GROMACS .gro file of C-alpha atoms in nm:
model
  322
    1MET     CA    1  -5.434  -6.518   1.288
    2ASN     CA    2  -5.077  -6.411   1.366
    3PHE     CA    3  -4.881  -6.230   1.091
    4PRO     CA    4  -4.505  -6.294   1.075
    5ILE     CA    5  -4.384  -5.943   1.165
    6LEU     CA    6  -4.011  -6.014   1.147
    7PRO     CA    7  -4.009  -6.146   0.789
    8ILE     CA    8  -4.221  -5.849   0.677
    9ALA     CA    9  -3.981  -5.602   0.841
   10VAL     CA   10  -3.682  -5.771   0.682
   11ALA     CA   11  -3.852  -5.765   0.346
   12ALA     CA   12  -3.933  -5.396   0.385
   13ILE     CA   13  -3.574  -5.313   0.471
   14VAL     CA   14  -3.445  -5.513   0.176
   15LEU     CA   15  -3.693  -5.334  -0.053
   16LEU     CA   16  -3.581  -4.991   0.072
   17VAL     CA   17  -3.216  -5.082   0.018
   18LEU     CA   18  -3.292  -5.204  -0.333
   19LEU     CA   19  -3.488  -4.886  -0.413
   20TYR     CA   20  -3.200  -4.678  -0.275
   21PHE     CA   21  -2.939  -4.847  -0.491
   22PHE     CA   22  -3.179  -4.896  -0.784
   23PRO     CA   23  -3.358  -4.555  -0.823
   24ILE     CA   24  -3.615  -4.689  -1.067
   25ASN     CA   25  -3.838  -4.381  -1.048
   26LEU     CA   26  -3.543  -4.156  -1.139
   27TRP     CA   27  -3.450  -4.385  -1.425
   28ILE     CA   28  -3.809  -4.377  -1.556
   29THR     CA   29  -3.810  -3.995  -1.535
   30ALA     CA   30  -3.487  -3.978  -1.737
   31ILE     CA   31  -3.624  -4.215  -2.002
   32PHE     CA   32  -3.944  -4.013  -2.049
   33SER     CA   33  -3.737  -3.689  -2.061
   34GLY     CA   34  -3.531  -3.817  -2.352
   35VAL     CA   35  -3.213  -3.879  -2.152
   36ARG     CA   36  -3.045  -4.207  -2.221
   37ILE     CA   37  -2.893  -4.346  -1.903
   38SER     CA   38  -2.891  -4.705  -1.781
   39LEU     CA   39  -3.011  -4.818  -1.443
   40LEU     CA   40  -2.671  -4.973  -1.385
   41GLN     CA   41  -2.507  -4.631  -1.423
   42LEU     CA   42  -2.734  -4.494  -1.150
   43VAL     CA   43  -2.635  -4.785  -0.924
   44PHE     CA   44  -2.267  -4.714  -0.981
   45MET     CA   45  -2.331  -4.348  -0.896
   46ARG     CA   46  -2.470  -4.457  -0.561
   47VAL     CA   47  -2.162  -4.668  -0.502
   48ARG     CA   48  -1.932  -4.376  -0.589
   49LYS     CA   49  -2.138  -4.148  -0.359
   50VAL     CA   50  -2.255  -3.929  -0.647
   51PRO     CA   51  -2.619  -3.808  -0.613
   52PRO     CA   52  -2.802  -3.964  -0.911
   53SER     CA   53  -3.081  -3.706  -0.889
   54LEU     CA   54  -2.830  -3.422  -0.934
   55ILE     CA   55  -2.677  -3.582  -1.244
   56VAL     CA   56  -3.012  -3.683  -1.396
   57ASN     CA   57  -3.175  -3.344  -1.340
   58SER     CA   58  -2.869  -3.168  -1.490
   59LEU     CA   59  -2.881  -3.402  -1.790
   60ILE     CA   60  -3.252  -3.334  -1.838
   61THR     CA   61  -3.196  -2.956  -1.819
   62SER     CA   62  -2.904  -2.960  -2.063
   63SER     CA   63  -3.086  -3.195  -2.301
   64LYS     CA   64  -3.392  -2.970  -2.314
   65ALA     CA   65  -3.160  -2.676  -2.388
   66GLY     CA   66  -3.002  -2.862  -2.678
   67LEU     CA   67  -2.664  -2.929  -2.514
   68GLN     CA   68  -2.481  -3.255  -2.572
   69ILE     CA   69  -2.332  -3.360  -2.237
   70THR     CA   70  -2.267  -3.714  -2.119
   71PRO     CA   71  -2.334  -3.849  -1.768
   72ASN     CA   72  -1.965  -3.937  -1.729
   73GLU     CA   73  -1.863  -3.574  -1.785
   74LEU     CA   74  -2.103  -3.448  -1.519
   75GLU     CA   75  -2.004  -3.722  -1.277
   76THR     CA   76  -1.632  -3.648  -1.329
   77HIS     CA   77  -1.685  -3.279  -1.265
   78TYR     CA   78  -1.882  -3.352  -0.947
   79LEU     CA   79  -1.612  -3.586  -0.816
   80ALA     CA   80  -1.352  -3.314  -0.888
   81GLY     CA   81  -1.538  -3.080  -0.653
   82GLY     CA   82  -1.722  -2.874  -0.913
   83ASN     CA   83  -2.068  -2.720  -0.904
   84VAL     CA   84  -2.259  -2.913  -1.171
   85PRO     CA   85  -2.589  -2.715  -1.170
   86LYS     CA   86  -2.405  -2.381  -1.197
   87VAL     CA   87  -2.197  -2.508  -1.491
   88ILE     CA   88  -2.512  -2.627  -1.672
   89LYS     CA   89  -2.682  -2.294  -1.602
   90ALA     CA   90  -2.380  -2.103  -1.735
   91LEU     CA   91  -2.361  -2.316  -2.051
   92ILE     CA   92  -2.729  -2.259  -2.125
   93SER     CA   93  -2.695  -1.881  -2.071
   94ALA     CA   94  -2.385  -1.865  -2.292
   95ASP     CA   95  -2.559  -2.068  -2.565
   96LYS     CA   96  -2.861  -1.838  -2.566
   97ALA     CA   97  -2.637  -1.530  -2.577
   98ASN     CA   98  -2.418  -1.672  -2.858
   99ILE     CA   99  -2.110  -1.668  -2.636
  100PRO     CA  100  -1.851  -1.934  -2.728
  101LEU     CA  101  -1.823  -2.151  -2.417
  102ASP     CA  102  -1.778  -2.528  -2.417
  103PHE     CA  103  -1.817  -2.773  -2.131
  104LYS     CA  104  -1.443  -2.819  -2.078
  105GLN     CA  105  -1.383  -2.446  -2.054
  106ALA     CA  106  -1.679  -2.396  -1.822
  107THR     CA  107  -1.565  -2.672  -1.585
  108ALA     CA  108  -1.211  -2.530  -1.584
  109ILE     CA  109  -1.345  -2.189  -1.484
  110ASP     CA  110  -1.560  -2.345  -1.213
  111LEU     CA  111  -1.275  -2.554  -1.070
  112ALA     CA  112  -1.049  -2.245  -1.073
  113GLY     CA  113  -1.274  -2.097  -0.805
  114ARG     CA  114  -1.457  -1.842  -1.020
  115ASP     CA  115  -1.833  -1.815  -1.053
  116VAL     CA  116  -1.880  -1.928  -1.413
  117PHE     CA  117  -2.246  -1.824  -1.426
  118GLU     CA  118  -2.162  -1.477  -1.296
  119ALA     CA  119  -1.887  -1.454  -1.558
  120VAL     CA  120  -2.133  -1.530  -1.836
  121THR     CA  121  -2.382  -1.282  -1.693
  122THR     CA  122  -2.112  -1.014  -1.674
  123SER     CA  123  -2.013  -1.089  -2.030
  124VAL     CA  124  -2.373  -1.036  -2.143
  125ASN     CA  125  -2.449  -0.745  -1.909
  126PRO     CA  126  -2.133  -0.542  -1.831
  127LYS     CA  127  -2.104  -0.425  -1.473
  128VAL     CA  128  -1.972  -0.102  -1.327
  129ILE     CA  129  -1.707  -0.103  -1.055
  130SER     CA  130  -1.611   0.206  -0.862
  131THR     CA  131  -1.255   0.302  -0.777
  132PRO     CA  132  -1.167   0.440  -0.434
  133ASN     CA  133  -1.069   0.805  -0.405
  134VAL     CA  134  -0.742   0.856  -0.593
  135ALA     CA  135  -0.527   1.153  -0.485
  136ALA     CA  136  -0.279   1.301  -0.733
  137VAL     CA  137  -0.089   1.630  -0.764
  138ALA     CA  138  -0.075   1.843  -1.079
  139GLN     CA  139   0.243   2.021  -1.181
  140ASP     CA  140   0.124   2.348  -1.021
  141GLY     CA  141   0.127   2.175  -0.679
  142ILE     CA  142  -0.251   2.149  -0.629
  143GLN     CA  143  -0.382   1.812  -0.513
  144LEU     CA  144  -0.686   1.663  -0.688
  145ILE     CA  145  -0.895   1.376  -0.552
  146ALA     CA  146  -1.070   1.181  -0.829
  147LYS     CA  147  -1.316   0.893  -0.833
  148ALA     CA  148  -1.388   0.690  -1.146
  149LEU     CA  149  -1.652   0.443  -1.262
  150VAL     CA  150  -1.511   0.157  -1.470
  151THR     CA  151  -1.744  -0.041  -1.695
  152VAL     CA  152  -1.607  -0.391  -1.751
  153ARG     CA  153  -1.715  -0.703  -1.933
  154ALA     CA  154  -1.594  -1.052  -1.848
  155ASN     CA  155  -1.336  -1.199  -2.083
  156ILE     CA  156  -1.427  -1.569  -2.091
  157THR     CA  157  -1.096  -1.675  -2.245
  158GLN     CA  158  -0.897  -1.504  -1.967
  159LEU     CA  159  -1.100  -1.618  -1.666
  160VAL     CA  160  -0.855  -1.896  -1.588
  161GLY     CA  161  -0.527  -1.735  -1.489
  162GLY     CA  162  -0.642  -1.377  -1.550
  163ALA     CA  163  -0.618  -1.101  -1.289
  164GLY     CA  164  -0.931  -0.987  -1.106
  165GLU     CA  165  -1.109  -0.663  -1.026
  166GLU     CA  166  -0.841  -0.553  -0.777
  167THR     CA  167  -0.583  -0.538  -1.056
  168ILE     CA  168  -0.820  -0.338  -1.276
  169LEU     CA  169  -0.883  -0.085  -0.998
  170ALA     CA  170  -0.511  -0.059  -0.917
  171ARG     CA  171  -0.418   0.002  -1.280
  172VAL     CA  172  -0.694   0.259  -1.329
  173GLY     CA  173  -0.581   0.439  -1.013
  174GLU     CA  174  -0.222   0.441  -1.140
  175GLY     CA  175  -0.340   0.579  -1.475
  176ILE     CA  176  -0.536   0.859  -1.303
  177VAL     CA  177  -0.230   0.958  -1.097
  178THR     CA  178  -0.011   0.963  -1.410
  179SER     CA  179  -0.265   1.166  -1.608
  180ILE     CA  180  -0.314   1.429  -1.337
  181GLY     CA  181   0.059   1.444  -1.266
  182SER     CA  182   0.135   1.520  -1.632
  183SER     CA  183  -0.108   1.814  -1.638
  184LEU     CA  184   0.047   2.160  -1.612
  185SER     CA  185  -0.237   2.298  -1.400
  186HIS     CA  186  -0.518   2.156  -1.190
  187LYS     CA  187  -0.755   2.391  -1.376
  188GLU     CA  188  -0.675   2.204  -1.696
  189VAL     CA  189  -0.792   1.879  -1.535
  190LEU     CA  190  -1.109   2.037  -1.393
  191GLU     CA  191  -1.196   2.185  -1.733
  192ASN     CA  192  -1.144   1.857  -1.923
  193PRO     CA  193  -1.196   1.556  -1.695
  194ASP     CA  194  -1.254   1.336  -2.000
  195LYS     CA  195  -0.885   1.383  -2.079
  196ILE     CA  196  -0.808   1.149  -1.792
  197SER     CA  197  -1.042   0.882  -1.931
  198LYS     CA  198  -0.888   0.900  -2.278
  199LEU     CA  199  -0.531   0.877  -2.150
  200VAL     CA  200  -0.613   0.585  -1.919
  201LEU     CA  201  -0.801   0.392  -2.190
  202GLN     CA  202  -0.506   0.427  -2.427
  203LYS     CA  203  -0.280   0.239  -2.184
  204GLY     CA  204  -0.454  -0.098  -2.235
  205LEU     CA  205  -0.501  -0.158  -1.865
  206ASP     CA  206  -0.710  -0.474  -1.916
  207ALA     CA  207  -0.419  -0.674  -2.060
  208GLY     CA  208  -0.375  -1.003  -1.875
  209THR     CA  209  -0.695  -0.961  -1.674
  210ALA     CA  210  -1.023  -1.151  -1.674
  211PHE     CA  211  -1.212  -0.840  -1.786
  212GLU     CA  212  -1.236  -0.609  -2.083
  213ILE     CA  213  -1.261  -0.238  -2.000
  214LEU     CA  214  -1.538  -0.077  -2.201
  215SER     CA  215  -1.527   0.274  -2.056
  216ILE     CA  216  -1.378   0.481  -1.775
  217ASP     CA  217  -1.586   0.773  -1.653
  218ILE     CA  218  -1.467   1.030  -1.400
  219ALA     CA  219  -1.751   1.051  -1.150
  220ASP     CA  220  -1.612   1.321  -0.920
  221ILE     CA  221  -1.307   1.546  -0.880
  222ASP     CA  222  -1.239   1.746  -0.565
  223ILE     CA  223  -0.962   1.994  -0.492
  224GLY     CA  224  -0.740   1.887  -0.203
  225GLU     CA  225  -0.447   2.059  -0.038
  226ASN     CA  226  -0.188   2.288  -0.191
  227ILE     CA  227   0.089   2.033  -0.173
  228GLY     CA  228   0.338   2.258  -0.353
  229ALA     CA  229   0.298   2.542  -0.105
  230LYS     CA  230   0.311   2.299   0.185
  231LEU     CA  231   0.634   2.149   0.058
  232GLN     CA  232   0.785   2.495   0.011
  233THR     CA  233   0.682   2.590   0.364
  234ASP     CA  234   0.833   2.272   0.504
  235GLN     CA  235   1.151   2.334   0.305
  236ALA     CA  236   1.173   2.694   0.430
  237SER     CA  237   1.121   2.573   0.787
  238ALA     CA  238   1.394   2.313   0.742
  239ASP     CA  239   1.631   2.574   0.594
  240LEU     CA  240   1.558   2.806   0.887
  241LYS     CA  241   1.642   2.533   1.135
  242VAL     CA  242   1.966   2.460   0.951
  243ALA     CA  243   2.058   2.831   0.953
  244GLU     CA  244   1.977   2.857   1.324
  245ALA     CA  245   2.189   2.551   1.395
  246ARG     CA  246   2.483   2.697   1.202
  247ALA     CA  247   2.443   3.036   1.379
  248GLU     CA  248   2.437   2.860   1.714
  249GLU     CA  249   2.749   2.672   1.614
  250ARG     CA  250   2.926   2.997   1.523
  251ARG     CA  251   2.812   3.160   1.850
  252ALA     CA  252   2.942   2.866   2.051
  253MET     CA  253   3.274   2.888   1.868
  254ALA     CA  254   3.294   3.264   1.943
  255VAL     CA  255   3.220   3.204   2.312
  256ALA     CA  256   3.485   2.933   2.320
  257MET     CA  257   3.740   3.164   2.157
  258GLU     CA  258   3.652   3.441   2.404
  259GLN     CA  259   3.708   3.203   2.694
  260GLU     CA  260   4.034   3.096   2.538
  261PHE     CA  261   4.150   3.459   2.505
  262ARG     CA  262   4.055   3.528   2.866
  263ALA     CA  263   4.254   3.226   2.976
  264LYS     CA  264   4.554   3.349   2.777
  265THR     CA  265   4.517   3.698   2.936
  266GLN     CA  266   4.512   3.548   3.283
  267GLU     CA  267   4.814   3.339   3.192
  268ALA     CA  268   5.000   3.651   3.074
  269LYS     CA  269   4.908   3.839   3.393
  270ALA     CA  270   5.034   3.547   3.596
  271ARG     CA  271   5.365   3.561   3.411
  272VAL     CA  272   5.383   3.938   3.479
  273VAL     CA  273   5.320   3.878   3.849
  274ASP     CA  274   5.593   3.614   3.849
  275ALA     CA  275   5.829   3.854   3.679
  276GLU     CA  276   5.748   4.135   3.925
  277ALA     CA  277   5.814   3.895   4.211
  278GLU     CA  278   6.169   3.857   4.078
  279ILE     CA  279   6.238   4.233   4.095
  280PRO     CA  280   6.307   4.252   4.475
  281LYS     CA  281   6.536   3.953   4.443
  282ALA     CA  282   6.722   4.121   4.157
  283MET     CA  283   6.756   4.448   4.355
  284ALA     CA  284   6.885   4.264   4.657
  285GLU     CA  285   7.139   4.088   4.439
  286ALA     CA  286   7.237   4.423   4.286
  287PHE     CA  287   7.291   4.570   4.637
  288ARG     CA  288   7.509   4.274   4.736
  289SER     CA  289   7.713   4.290   4.420
  290GLY     CA  290   7.758   4.671   4.440
  291ASN     CA  291   7.581   4.738   4.110
  292LEU     CA  292   7.310   4.944   4.288
  293GLY     CA  293   7.372   5.209   4.552
  294ILE     CA  294   7.137   5.342   4.812
  295MET     CA  295   7.108   5.674   4.633
  296ASP     CA  296   7.019   5.504   4.312
  297TYR     CA  297   6.747   5.316   4.497
  298TYR     CA  298   6.599   5.636   4.649
  299LYS     CA  299   6.613   5.805   4.310
  300MET     CA  300   6.420   5.516   4.155
  301ARG     CA  301   6.159   5.531   4.431
  302ASN     CA  302   6.114   5.907   4.379
  303ILE     CA  303   6.059   5.851   4.007
  304GLN     CA  304   5.803   5.579   4.084
  305SER     CA  305   5.620   5.805   4.334
  306ASP     CA  306   5.615   6.087   4.081
  307THR     CA  307   5.470   5.851   3.819
  308ASP     CA  308   5.195   5.733   4.058
  309MET     CA  309   5.107   6.094   4.141
  310ARG     CA  310   5.074   6.183   3.774
  311ASP     CA  311   4.851   5.879   3.722
  312SER     CA  312   4.626   5.978   4.014
  313ILE     CA  313   4.594   6.332   3.874
  314ALA     CA  314   4.513   6.203   3.528
  315ASN     CA  315   4.258   5.953   3.665
  316PRO     CA  316   4.092   6.103   3.975
  317ASP     CA  317   3.827   5.827   3.981
  318GLY     CA  318   4.086   5.556   3.988
  319PRO     CA  319   4.175   5.302   3.721
  320LYS     CA  320   3.882   5.153   3.530
  321SER     CA  321   3.835   4.785   3.557
  322SER     CA  322   3.811   4.599   3.227
   0.00000   0.00000   0.00000
């Protein structure tokens, strides 16, 4: 006997398609779990490409936890790109911990890109974040390197639009620098490190952030460089270089003036030589005009020879060169 294989295959395919679009088993599970949802709603979820199992399981979980959430709310959040199971988990945790958190607020936090379940967990169990090493200088010039542990708790109402951990760490670091900088001596900070914590906590550094600062504890303080002495040394070195530059400038000016005086001396000697060159001409003119006789000339030469002899006696080694 030959069985009609083609009709059976077509019937099987049609049955699978019907079971896919009509998840009867999932609908029965929801009914027995106390979740009211129609089979037509599950079909429409398939059409809108929303996983019915995800919505039904989330509804069952929230219903068992006593939460009143509709299928349309979960489906809308899924279509908006939200994480439905994490929102349900966060709502249940917040309800058990008596933290005021409604579905609208939870979905807003989730769609803002924050982990809503982690926020609830942090609100119940505060976490500790560590600041990087913060270097500051006291008024006596000694550098201190501090590290703090900040205990924070999530502020549910500020999670949307509130600043994150980076802002908390930056503000705490700024507060540590201000506190150390206002101290007269580094010894004062080392003796009372809790002074830093008190001053920083008084500033209200968690304003506008998604966290509430519970405590700030100074974990470690190390002594760094003597910044004051280093700055004084650098200043002295700079002053020395300035003084050397000014001295070099004065020396260059003195050398220039000396060269100028030498040039003027040479110029004067040149004028003397020019004047002496005019003497023979003047004597010749005096001879021609009769103002100078031969005897007068010989008398002048004798006086000059006598003067040279006296000079040679007075300076036997010859004239000294300047």
